[in-house]
mmCIF file of C-alpha atoms in Angstrom:
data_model
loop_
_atom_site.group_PDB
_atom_site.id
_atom_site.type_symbol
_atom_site.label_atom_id
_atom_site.label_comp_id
_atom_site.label_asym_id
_atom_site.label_seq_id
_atom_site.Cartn_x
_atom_site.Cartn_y
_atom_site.Cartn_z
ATOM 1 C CA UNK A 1 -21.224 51.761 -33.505
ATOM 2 C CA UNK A 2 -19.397 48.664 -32.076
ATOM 3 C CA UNK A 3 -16.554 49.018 -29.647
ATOM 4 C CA UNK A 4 -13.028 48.832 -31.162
ATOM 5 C CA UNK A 5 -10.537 46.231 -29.793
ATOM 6 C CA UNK A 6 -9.085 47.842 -27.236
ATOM 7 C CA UNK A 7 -6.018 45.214 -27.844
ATOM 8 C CA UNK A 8 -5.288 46.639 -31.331
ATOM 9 C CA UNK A 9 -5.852 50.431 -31.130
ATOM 10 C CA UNK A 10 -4.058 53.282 -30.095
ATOM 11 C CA UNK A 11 -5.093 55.013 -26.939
ATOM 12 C CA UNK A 12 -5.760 58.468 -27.592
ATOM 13 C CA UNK A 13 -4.347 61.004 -24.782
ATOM 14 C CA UNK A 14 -5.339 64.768 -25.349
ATOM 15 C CA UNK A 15 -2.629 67.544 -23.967
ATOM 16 C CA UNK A 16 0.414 65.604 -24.732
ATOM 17 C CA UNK A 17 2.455 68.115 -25.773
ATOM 18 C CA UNK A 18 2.082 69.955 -22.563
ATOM 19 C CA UNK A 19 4.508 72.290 -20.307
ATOM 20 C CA UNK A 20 5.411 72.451 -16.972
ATOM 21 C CA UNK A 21 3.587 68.958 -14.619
ATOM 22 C CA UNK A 22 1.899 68.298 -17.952
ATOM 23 C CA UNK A 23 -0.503 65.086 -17.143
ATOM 24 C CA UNK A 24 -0.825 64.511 -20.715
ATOM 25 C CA UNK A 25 2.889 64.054 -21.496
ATOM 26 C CA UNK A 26 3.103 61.874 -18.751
ATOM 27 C CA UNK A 27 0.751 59.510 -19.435
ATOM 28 C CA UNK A 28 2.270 59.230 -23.003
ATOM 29 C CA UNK A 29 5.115 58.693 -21.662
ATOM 30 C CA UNK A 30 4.039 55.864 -19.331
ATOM 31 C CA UNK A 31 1.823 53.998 -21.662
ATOM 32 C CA UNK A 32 4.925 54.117 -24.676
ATOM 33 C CA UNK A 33 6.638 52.345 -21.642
ATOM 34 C CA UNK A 34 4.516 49.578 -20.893
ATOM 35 C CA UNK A 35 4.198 48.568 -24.615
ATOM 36 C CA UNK A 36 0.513 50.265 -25.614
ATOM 37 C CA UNK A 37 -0.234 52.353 -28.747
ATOM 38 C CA UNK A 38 -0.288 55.940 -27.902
ATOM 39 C CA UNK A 39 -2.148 58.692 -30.381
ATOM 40 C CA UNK A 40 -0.675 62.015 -29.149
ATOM 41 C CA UNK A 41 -2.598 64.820 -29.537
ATOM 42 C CA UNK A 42 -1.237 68.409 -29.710
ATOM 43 C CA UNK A 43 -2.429 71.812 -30.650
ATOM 44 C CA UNK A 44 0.869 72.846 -32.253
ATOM 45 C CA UNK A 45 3.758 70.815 -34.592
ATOM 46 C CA UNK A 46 6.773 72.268 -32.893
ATOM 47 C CA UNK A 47 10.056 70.046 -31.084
ATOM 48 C CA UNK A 48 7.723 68.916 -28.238
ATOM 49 C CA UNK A 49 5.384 66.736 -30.768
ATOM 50 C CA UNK A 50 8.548 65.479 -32.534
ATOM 51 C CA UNK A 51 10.092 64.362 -29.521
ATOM 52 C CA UNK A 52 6.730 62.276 -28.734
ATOM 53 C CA UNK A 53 6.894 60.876 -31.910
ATOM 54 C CA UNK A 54 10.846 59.743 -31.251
ATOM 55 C CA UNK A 55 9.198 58.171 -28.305
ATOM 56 C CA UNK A 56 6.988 56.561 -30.232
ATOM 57 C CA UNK A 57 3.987 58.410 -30.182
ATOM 58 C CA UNK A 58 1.793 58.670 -33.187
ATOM 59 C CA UNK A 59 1.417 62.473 -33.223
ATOM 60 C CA UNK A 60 -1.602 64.136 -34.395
ATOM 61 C CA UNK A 61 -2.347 68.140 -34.767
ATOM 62 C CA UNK A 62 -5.969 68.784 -33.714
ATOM 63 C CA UNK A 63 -8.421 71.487 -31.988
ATOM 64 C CA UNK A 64 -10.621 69.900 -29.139
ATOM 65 C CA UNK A 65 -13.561 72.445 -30.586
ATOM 66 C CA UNK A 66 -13.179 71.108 -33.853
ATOM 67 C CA UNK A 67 -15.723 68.687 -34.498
ATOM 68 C CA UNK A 68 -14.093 67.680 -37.859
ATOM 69 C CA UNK A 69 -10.397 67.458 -36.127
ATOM 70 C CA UNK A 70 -11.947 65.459 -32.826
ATOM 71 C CA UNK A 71 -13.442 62.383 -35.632
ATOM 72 C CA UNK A 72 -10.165 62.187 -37.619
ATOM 73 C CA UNK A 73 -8.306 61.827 -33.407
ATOM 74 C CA UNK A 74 -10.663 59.490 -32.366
ATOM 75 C CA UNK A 75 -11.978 57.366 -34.929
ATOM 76 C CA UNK A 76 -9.775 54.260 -34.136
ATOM 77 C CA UNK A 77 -9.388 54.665 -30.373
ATOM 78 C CA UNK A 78 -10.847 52.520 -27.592
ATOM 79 C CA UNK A 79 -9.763 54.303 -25.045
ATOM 80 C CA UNK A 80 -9.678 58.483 -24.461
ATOM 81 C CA UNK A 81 -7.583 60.285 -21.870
ATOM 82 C CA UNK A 82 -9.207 63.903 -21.777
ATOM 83 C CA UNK A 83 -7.566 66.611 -19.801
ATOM 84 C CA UNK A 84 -7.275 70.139 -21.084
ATOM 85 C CA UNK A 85 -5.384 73.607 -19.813
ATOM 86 C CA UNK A 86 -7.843 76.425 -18.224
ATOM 87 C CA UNK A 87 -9.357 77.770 -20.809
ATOM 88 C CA UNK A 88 -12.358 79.718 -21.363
ATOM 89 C CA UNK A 89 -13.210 77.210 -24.227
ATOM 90 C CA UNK A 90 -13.237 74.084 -21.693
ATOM 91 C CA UNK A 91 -16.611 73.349 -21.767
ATOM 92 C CA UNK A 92 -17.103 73.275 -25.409
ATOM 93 C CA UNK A 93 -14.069 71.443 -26.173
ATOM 94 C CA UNK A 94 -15.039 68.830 -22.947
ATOM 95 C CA UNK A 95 -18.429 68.330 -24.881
ATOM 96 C CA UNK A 96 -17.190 68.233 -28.782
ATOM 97 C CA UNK A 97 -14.841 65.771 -27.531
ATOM 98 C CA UNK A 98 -17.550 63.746 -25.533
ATOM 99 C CA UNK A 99 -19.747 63.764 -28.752
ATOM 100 C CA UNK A 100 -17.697 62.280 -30.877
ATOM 101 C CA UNK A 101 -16.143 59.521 -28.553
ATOM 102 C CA UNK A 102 -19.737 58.527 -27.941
ATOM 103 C CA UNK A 103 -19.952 58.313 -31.857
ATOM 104 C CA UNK A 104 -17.178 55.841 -31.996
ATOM 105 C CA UNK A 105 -18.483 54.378 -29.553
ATOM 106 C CA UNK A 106 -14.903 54.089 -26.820
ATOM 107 C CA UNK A 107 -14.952 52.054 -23.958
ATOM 108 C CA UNK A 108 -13.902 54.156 -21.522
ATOM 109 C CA UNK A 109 -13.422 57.935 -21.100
ATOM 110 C CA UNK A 110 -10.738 59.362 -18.658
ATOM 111 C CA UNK A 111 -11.786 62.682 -17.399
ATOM 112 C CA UNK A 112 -9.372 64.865 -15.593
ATOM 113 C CA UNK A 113 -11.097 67.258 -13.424
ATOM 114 C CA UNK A 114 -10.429 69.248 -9.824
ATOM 115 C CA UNK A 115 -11.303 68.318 -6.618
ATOM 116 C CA UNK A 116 -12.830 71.434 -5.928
ATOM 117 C CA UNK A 117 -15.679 69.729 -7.787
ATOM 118 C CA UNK A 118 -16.530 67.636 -5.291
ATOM 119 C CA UNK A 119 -17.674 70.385 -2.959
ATOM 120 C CA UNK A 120 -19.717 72.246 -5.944
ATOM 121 C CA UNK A 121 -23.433 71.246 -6.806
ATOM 122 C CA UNK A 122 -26.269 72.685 -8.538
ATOM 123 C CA UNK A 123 -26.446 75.261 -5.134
ATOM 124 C CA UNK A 124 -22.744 75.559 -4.409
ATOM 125 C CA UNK A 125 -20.093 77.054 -6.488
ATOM 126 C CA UNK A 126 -17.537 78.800 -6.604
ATOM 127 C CA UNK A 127 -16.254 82.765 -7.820
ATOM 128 C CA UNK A 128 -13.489 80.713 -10.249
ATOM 129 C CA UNK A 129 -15.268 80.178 -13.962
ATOM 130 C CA UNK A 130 -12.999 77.982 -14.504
ATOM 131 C CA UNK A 131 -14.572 75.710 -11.492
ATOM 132 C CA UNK A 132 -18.025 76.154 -13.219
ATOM 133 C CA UNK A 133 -16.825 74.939 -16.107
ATOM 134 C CA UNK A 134 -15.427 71.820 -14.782
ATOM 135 C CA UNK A 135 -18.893 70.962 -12.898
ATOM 136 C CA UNK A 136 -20.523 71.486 -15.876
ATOM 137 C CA UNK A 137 -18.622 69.272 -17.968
ATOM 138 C CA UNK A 138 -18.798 66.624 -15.294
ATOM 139 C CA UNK A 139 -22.401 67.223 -15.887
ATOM 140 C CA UNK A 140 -22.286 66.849 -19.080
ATOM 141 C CA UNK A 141 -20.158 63.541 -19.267
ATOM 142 C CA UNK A 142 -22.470 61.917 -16.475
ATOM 143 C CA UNK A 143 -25.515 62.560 -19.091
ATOM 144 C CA UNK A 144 -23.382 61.271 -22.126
ATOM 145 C CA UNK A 145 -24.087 57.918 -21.139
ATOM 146 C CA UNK A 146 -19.795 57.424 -22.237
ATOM 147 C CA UNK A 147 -18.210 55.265 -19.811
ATOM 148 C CA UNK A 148 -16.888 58.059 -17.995
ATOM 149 C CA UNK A 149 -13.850 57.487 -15.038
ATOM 150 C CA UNK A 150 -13.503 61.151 -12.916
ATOM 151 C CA UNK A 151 -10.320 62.105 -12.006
ATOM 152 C CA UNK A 152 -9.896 64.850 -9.530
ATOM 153 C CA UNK A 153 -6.707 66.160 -8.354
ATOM 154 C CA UNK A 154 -5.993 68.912 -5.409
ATOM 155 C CA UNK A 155 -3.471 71.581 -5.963
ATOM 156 C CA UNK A 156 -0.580 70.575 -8.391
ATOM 157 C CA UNK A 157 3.232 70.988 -6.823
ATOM 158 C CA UNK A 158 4.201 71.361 -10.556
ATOM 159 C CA UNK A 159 1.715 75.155 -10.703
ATOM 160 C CA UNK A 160 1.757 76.515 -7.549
ATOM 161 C CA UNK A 161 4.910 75.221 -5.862
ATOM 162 C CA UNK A 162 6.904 75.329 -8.772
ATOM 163 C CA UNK A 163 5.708 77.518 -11.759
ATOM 164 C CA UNK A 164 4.706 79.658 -9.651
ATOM 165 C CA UNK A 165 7.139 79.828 -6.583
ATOM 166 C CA UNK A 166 10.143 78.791 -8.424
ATOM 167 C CA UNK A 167 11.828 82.310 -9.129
ATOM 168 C CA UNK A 168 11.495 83.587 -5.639
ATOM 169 C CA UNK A 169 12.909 80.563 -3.527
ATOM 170 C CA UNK A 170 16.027 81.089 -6.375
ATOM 171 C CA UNK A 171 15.987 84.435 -6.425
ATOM 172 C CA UNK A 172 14.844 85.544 -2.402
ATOM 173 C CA UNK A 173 14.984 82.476 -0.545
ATOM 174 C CA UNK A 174 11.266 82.870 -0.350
ATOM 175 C CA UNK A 175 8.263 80.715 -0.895
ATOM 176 C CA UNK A 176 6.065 83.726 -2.319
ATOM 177 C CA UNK A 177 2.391 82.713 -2.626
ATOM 178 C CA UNK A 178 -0.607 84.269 -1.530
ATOM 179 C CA UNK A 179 -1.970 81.177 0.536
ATOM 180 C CA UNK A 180 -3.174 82.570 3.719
ATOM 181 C CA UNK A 181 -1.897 80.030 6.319
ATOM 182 C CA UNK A 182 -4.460 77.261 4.759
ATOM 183 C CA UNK A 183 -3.121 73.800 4.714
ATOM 184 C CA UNK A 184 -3.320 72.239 1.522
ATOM 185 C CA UNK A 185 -2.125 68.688 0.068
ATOM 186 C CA UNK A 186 -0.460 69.259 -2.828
ATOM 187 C CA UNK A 187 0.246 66.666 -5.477
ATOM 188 C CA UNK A 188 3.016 65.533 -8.230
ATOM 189 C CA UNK A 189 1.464 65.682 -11.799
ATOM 190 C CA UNK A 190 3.659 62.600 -12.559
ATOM 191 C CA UNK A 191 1.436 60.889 -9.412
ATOM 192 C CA UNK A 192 -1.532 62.042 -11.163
ATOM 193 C CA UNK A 193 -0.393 60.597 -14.661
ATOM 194 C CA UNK A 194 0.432 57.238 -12.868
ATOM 195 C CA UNK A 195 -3.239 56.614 -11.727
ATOM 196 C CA UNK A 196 -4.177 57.967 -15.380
ATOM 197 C CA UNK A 197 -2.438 55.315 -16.757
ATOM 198 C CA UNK A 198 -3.203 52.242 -14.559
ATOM 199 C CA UNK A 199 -6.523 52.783 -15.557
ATOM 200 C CA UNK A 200 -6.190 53.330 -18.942
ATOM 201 C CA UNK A 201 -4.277 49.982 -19.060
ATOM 202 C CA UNK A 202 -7.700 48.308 -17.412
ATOM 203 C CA UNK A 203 -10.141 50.948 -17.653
ATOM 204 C CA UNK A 204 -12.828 47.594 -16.588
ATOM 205 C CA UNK A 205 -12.936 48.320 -13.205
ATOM 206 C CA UNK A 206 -13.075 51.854 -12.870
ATOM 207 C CA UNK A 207 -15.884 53.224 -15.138
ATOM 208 C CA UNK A 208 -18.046 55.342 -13.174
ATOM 209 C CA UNK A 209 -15.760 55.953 -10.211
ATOM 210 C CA UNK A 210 -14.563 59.477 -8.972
ATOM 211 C CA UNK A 211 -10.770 59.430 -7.668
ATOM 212 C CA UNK A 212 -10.397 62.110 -5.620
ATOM 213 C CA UNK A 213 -5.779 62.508 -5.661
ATOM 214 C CA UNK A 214 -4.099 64.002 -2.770
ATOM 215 C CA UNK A 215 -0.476 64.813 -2.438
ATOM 216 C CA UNK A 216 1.942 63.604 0.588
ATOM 217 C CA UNK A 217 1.089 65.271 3.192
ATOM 218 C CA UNK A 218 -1.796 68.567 4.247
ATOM 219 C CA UNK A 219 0.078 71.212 5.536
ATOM 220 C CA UNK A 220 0.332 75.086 5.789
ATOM 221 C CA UNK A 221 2.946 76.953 3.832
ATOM 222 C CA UNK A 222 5.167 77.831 6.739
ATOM 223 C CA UNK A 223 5.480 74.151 7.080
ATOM 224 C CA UNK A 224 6.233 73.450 3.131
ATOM 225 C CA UNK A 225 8.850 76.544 3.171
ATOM 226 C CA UNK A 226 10.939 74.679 6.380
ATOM 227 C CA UNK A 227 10.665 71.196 3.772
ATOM 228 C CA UNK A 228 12.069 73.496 0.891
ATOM 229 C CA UNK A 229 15.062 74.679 3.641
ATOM 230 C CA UNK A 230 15.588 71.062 4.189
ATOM 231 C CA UNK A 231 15.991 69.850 0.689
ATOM 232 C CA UNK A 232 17.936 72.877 -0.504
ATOM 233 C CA UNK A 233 20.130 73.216 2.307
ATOM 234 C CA UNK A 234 19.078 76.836 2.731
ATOM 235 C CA UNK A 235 16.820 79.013 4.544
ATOM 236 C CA UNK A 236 13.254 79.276 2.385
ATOM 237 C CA UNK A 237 10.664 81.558 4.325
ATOM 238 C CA UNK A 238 7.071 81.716 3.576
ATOM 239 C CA UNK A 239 5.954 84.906 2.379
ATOM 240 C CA UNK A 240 2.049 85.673 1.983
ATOM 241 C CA UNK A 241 2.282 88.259 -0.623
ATOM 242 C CA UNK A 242 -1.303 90.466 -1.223
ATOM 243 C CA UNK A 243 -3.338 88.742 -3.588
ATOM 244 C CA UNK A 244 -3.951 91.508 -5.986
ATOM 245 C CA UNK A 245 -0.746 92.452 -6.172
ATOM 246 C CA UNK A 246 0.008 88.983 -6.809
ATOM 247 C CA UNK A 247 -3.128 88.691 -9.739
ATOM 248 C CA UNK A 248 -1.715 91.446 -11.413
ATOM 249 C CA UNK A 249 1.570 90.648 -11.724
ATOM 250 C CA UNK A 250 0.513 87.248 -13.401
ATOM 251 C CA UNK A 251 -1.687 89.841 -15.781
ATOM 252 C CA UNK A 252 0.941 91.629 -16.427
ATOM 253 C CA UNK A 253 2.900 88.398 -17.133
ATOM 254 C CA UNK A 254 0.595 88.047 -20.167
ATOM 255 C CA UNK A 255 -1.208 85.533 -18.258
ATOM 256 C CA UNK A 256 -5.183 85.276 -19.654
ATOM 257 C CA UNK A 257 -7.586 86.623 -17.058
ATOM 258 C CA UNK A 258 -9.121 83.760 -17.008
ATOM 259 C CA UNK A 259 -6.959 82.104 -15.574
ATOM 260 C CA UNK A 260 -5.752 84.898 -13.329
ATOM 261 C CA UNK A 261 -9.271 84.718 -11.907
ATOM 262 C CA UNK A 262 -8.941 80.773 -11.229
ATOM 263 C CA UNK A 263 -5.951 81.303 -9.840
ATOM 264 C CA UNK A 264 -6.876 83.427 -7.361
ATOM 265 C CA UNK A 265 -9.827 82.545 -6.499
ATOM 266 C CA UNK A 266 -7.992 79.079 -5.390
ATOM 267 C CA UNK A 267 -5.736 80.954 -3.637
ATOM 268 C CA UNK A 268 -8.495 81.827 -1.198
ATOM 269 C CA UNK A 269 -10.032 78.345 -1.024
ATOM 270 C CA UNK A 270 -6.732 77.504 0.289
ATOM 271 C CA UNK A 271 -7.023 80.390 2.752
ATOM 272 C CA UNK A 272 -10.650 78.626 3.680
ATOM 273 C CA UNK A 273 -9.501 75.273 4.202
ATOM 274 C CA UNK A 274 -10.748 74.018 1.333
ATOM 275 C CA UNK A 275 -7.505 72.107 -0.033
ATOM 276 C CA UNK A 276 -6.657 70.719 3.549
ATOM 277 C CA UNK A 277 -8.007 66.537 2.495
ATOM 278 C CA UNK A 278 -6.332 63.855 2.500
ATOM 279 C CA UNK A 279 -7.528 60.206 0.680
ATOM 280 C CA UNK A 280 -5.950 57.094 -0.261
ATOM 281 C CA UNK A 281 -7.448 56.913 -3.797
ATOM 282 C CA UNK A 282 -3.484 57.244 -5.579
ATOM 283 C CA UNK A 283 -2.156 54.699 -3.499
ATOM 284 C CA UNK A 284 -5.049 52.373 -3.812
ATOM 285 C CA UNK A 285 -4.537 53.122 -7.617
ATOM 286 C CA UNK A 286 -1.475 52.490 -7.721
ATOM 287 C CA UNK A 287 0.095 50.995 -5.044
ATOM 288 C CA UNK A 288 2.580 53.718 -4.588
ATOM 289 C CA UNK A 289 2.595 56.402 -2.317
ATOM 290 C CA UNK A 290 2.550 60.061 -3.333
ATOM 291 C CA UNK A 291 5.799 61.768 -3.720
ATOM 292 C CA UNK A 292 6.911 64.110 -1.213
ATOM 293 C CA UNK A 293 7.233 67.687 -1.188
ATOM 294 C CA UNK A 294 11.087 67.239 -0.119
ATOM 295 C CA UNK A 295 11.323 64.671 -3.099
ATOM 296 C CA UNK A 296 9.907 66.900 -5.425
ATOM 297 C CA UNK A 297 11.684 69.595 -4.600
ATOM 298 C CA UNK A 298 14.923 67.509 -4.342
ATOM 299 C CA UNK A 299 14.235 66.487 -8.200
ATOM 300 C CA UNK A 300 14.176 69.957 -8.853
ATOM 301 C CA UNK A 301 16.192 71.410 -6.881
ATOM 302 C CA UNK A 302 17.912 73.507 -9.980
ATOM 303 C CA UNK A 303 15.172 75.119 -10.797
ATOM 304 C CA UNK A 304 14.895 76.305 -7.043
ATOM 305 C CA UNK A 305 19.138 77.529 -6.684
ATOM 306 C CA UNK A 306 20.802 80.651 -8.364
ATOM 307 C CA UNK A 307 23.552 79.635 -10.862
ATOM 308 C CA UNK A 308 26.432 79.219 -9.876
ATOM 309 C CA UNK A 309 25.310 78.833 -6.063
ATOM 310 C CA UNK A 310 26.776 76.004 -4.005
ATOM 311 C CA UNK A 311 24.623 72.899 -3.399
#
């Protein structure tokens, strides 16, 4: 099938509904800005997808398993922004989705993967499913013959540093993690989005390239507890809490195991040095350096002081 005008259609960005550091949202967000077509899709109608389509989003309700669901989102699009929550169904949904942009025939497919990735082969993995799942459908997408462009971002200060960490630097003055003392590089979803989005707007130059996206700085958590003191204006200690008491708190959170499992398993690739890498890959994207760990935490600084505390 021929190649649609990338001029005149929408570009389709999966995950826009999102939550917390949601790359998806962002990237709506930033194309609506700079004037493109955005489909939006989302698993759910609830206030999130209206408030994408008061942005200007044309909203659409679909399954990324669902072959029938993944023509109706993509027939029409040039361009495909794919980047999906852990999920024991990422593989299929990476593939289904793959099939049918192929069938459309898009001209260029924006992958959002991990950077654990690019220490994983067909000899080297890791305990995390959720990493096998990822190398697979990198796999997969490289075979497709879709002209794929890899994104692959370290640790996210939106999960771990703020999802994650959020209630005890309020609540104990504590940044609660079970990191080991690892260094690690953590990065701003809204950086990630950014690079999403520049090449989405001239996808050209990029297809076949890996990005590998680094954060501000690679540092251990001692040292990103005195940056939280110095944004909050308050002492924040790093606490390395047990992992499994950790995992099963997040359990009994009603958090999938799953995920738990990812989770943790990252947790001790950060103990292993395995996050400590830096690259210039956002800035060469974008032109912009990363944001900082004090900026980010500076931005949501709220989220990180009691009510009714003085800031």
């Amino acid at each position: 099938m021929a190649v649609q005008s990338s001029h005149a259609s929408p570009i389709l960005v999966t995950g826009a509904a999102g939550a917390i550091g949601s790359i998806g949202r962002n990237v709506t967000d930033m194309l609506l800005a700079k004037g493109h077509k955005v489909r939006a899709l989302v698993r759910r109608e609830d206030e999130r997808a209206e408030v994408l389509r008061q942005l200007g989003a044309e909203v659409m309700r679909a399954d990324l398993t669902d072959l029938t669901a993944m023509h109706g989102a993509i027939e029409g699009c040039a361009r495909v922004y794919f980047g999906m929550s852990v999920s024991a169904d990422y593989l299929t949904a990476t593939v289904n989705t793959a099939a049918v942009a192929r069938h459309h025939g898009v001209e260029a497919f924006v992958n959002m993967s991990q950077m654990t990735v690019t220490q994983m082969s067909i000899t080297e993995s890791t305990d995390s499913p959720q990493h096998k799942l990822h190398w697979l459908a990198e796999q997969a997408l490289s075979w497709s013959g879709l002209p794929v462009v890899t994104m692959r971002p370290t640790v996210f200060l939106d999960g771990f540093f703020r999802l994650f960490a959020a209630s005890g630097v309020r609540d104990a003055d504590e940044l609660a993690l079970p990191m080991g003392s690892g260094k690690t590089s953590p990065i701003a979803a809204a950086d990630v989005a950014r690079a999403v989005s520049v090449v989405l707007e001239d996808p050209t130059p990029h297809i076949g390239k890996i990005y590998n996206l680094t954060g501000f700085e690679s540092a251990d958590l001692g040292h990103y507890a005195r940056v939280f003191s110095e944004a909050l204006g308050r002492t924040i200690r790093y606490r390395d809490v047990p992992l499994p008491d950790w995992s099963a708190k997040l359990l009994h959170a009603g958090v999938p195991a799953h995920v738990v499992k990812h989770l943790s398993v990252m947790t001790e690739l950060n103990k292993q040095g395995r996050y400590d890498r830096m690259t210039d890959d956002l800035f060469n994207l974008t032109g912009q350096r990363p944001i900082s760990t004090y900026e980010f935490v500076k931005l949501h600084a709220t989220e990180f002081t009691r009510t009714g505390a003085a800031t």
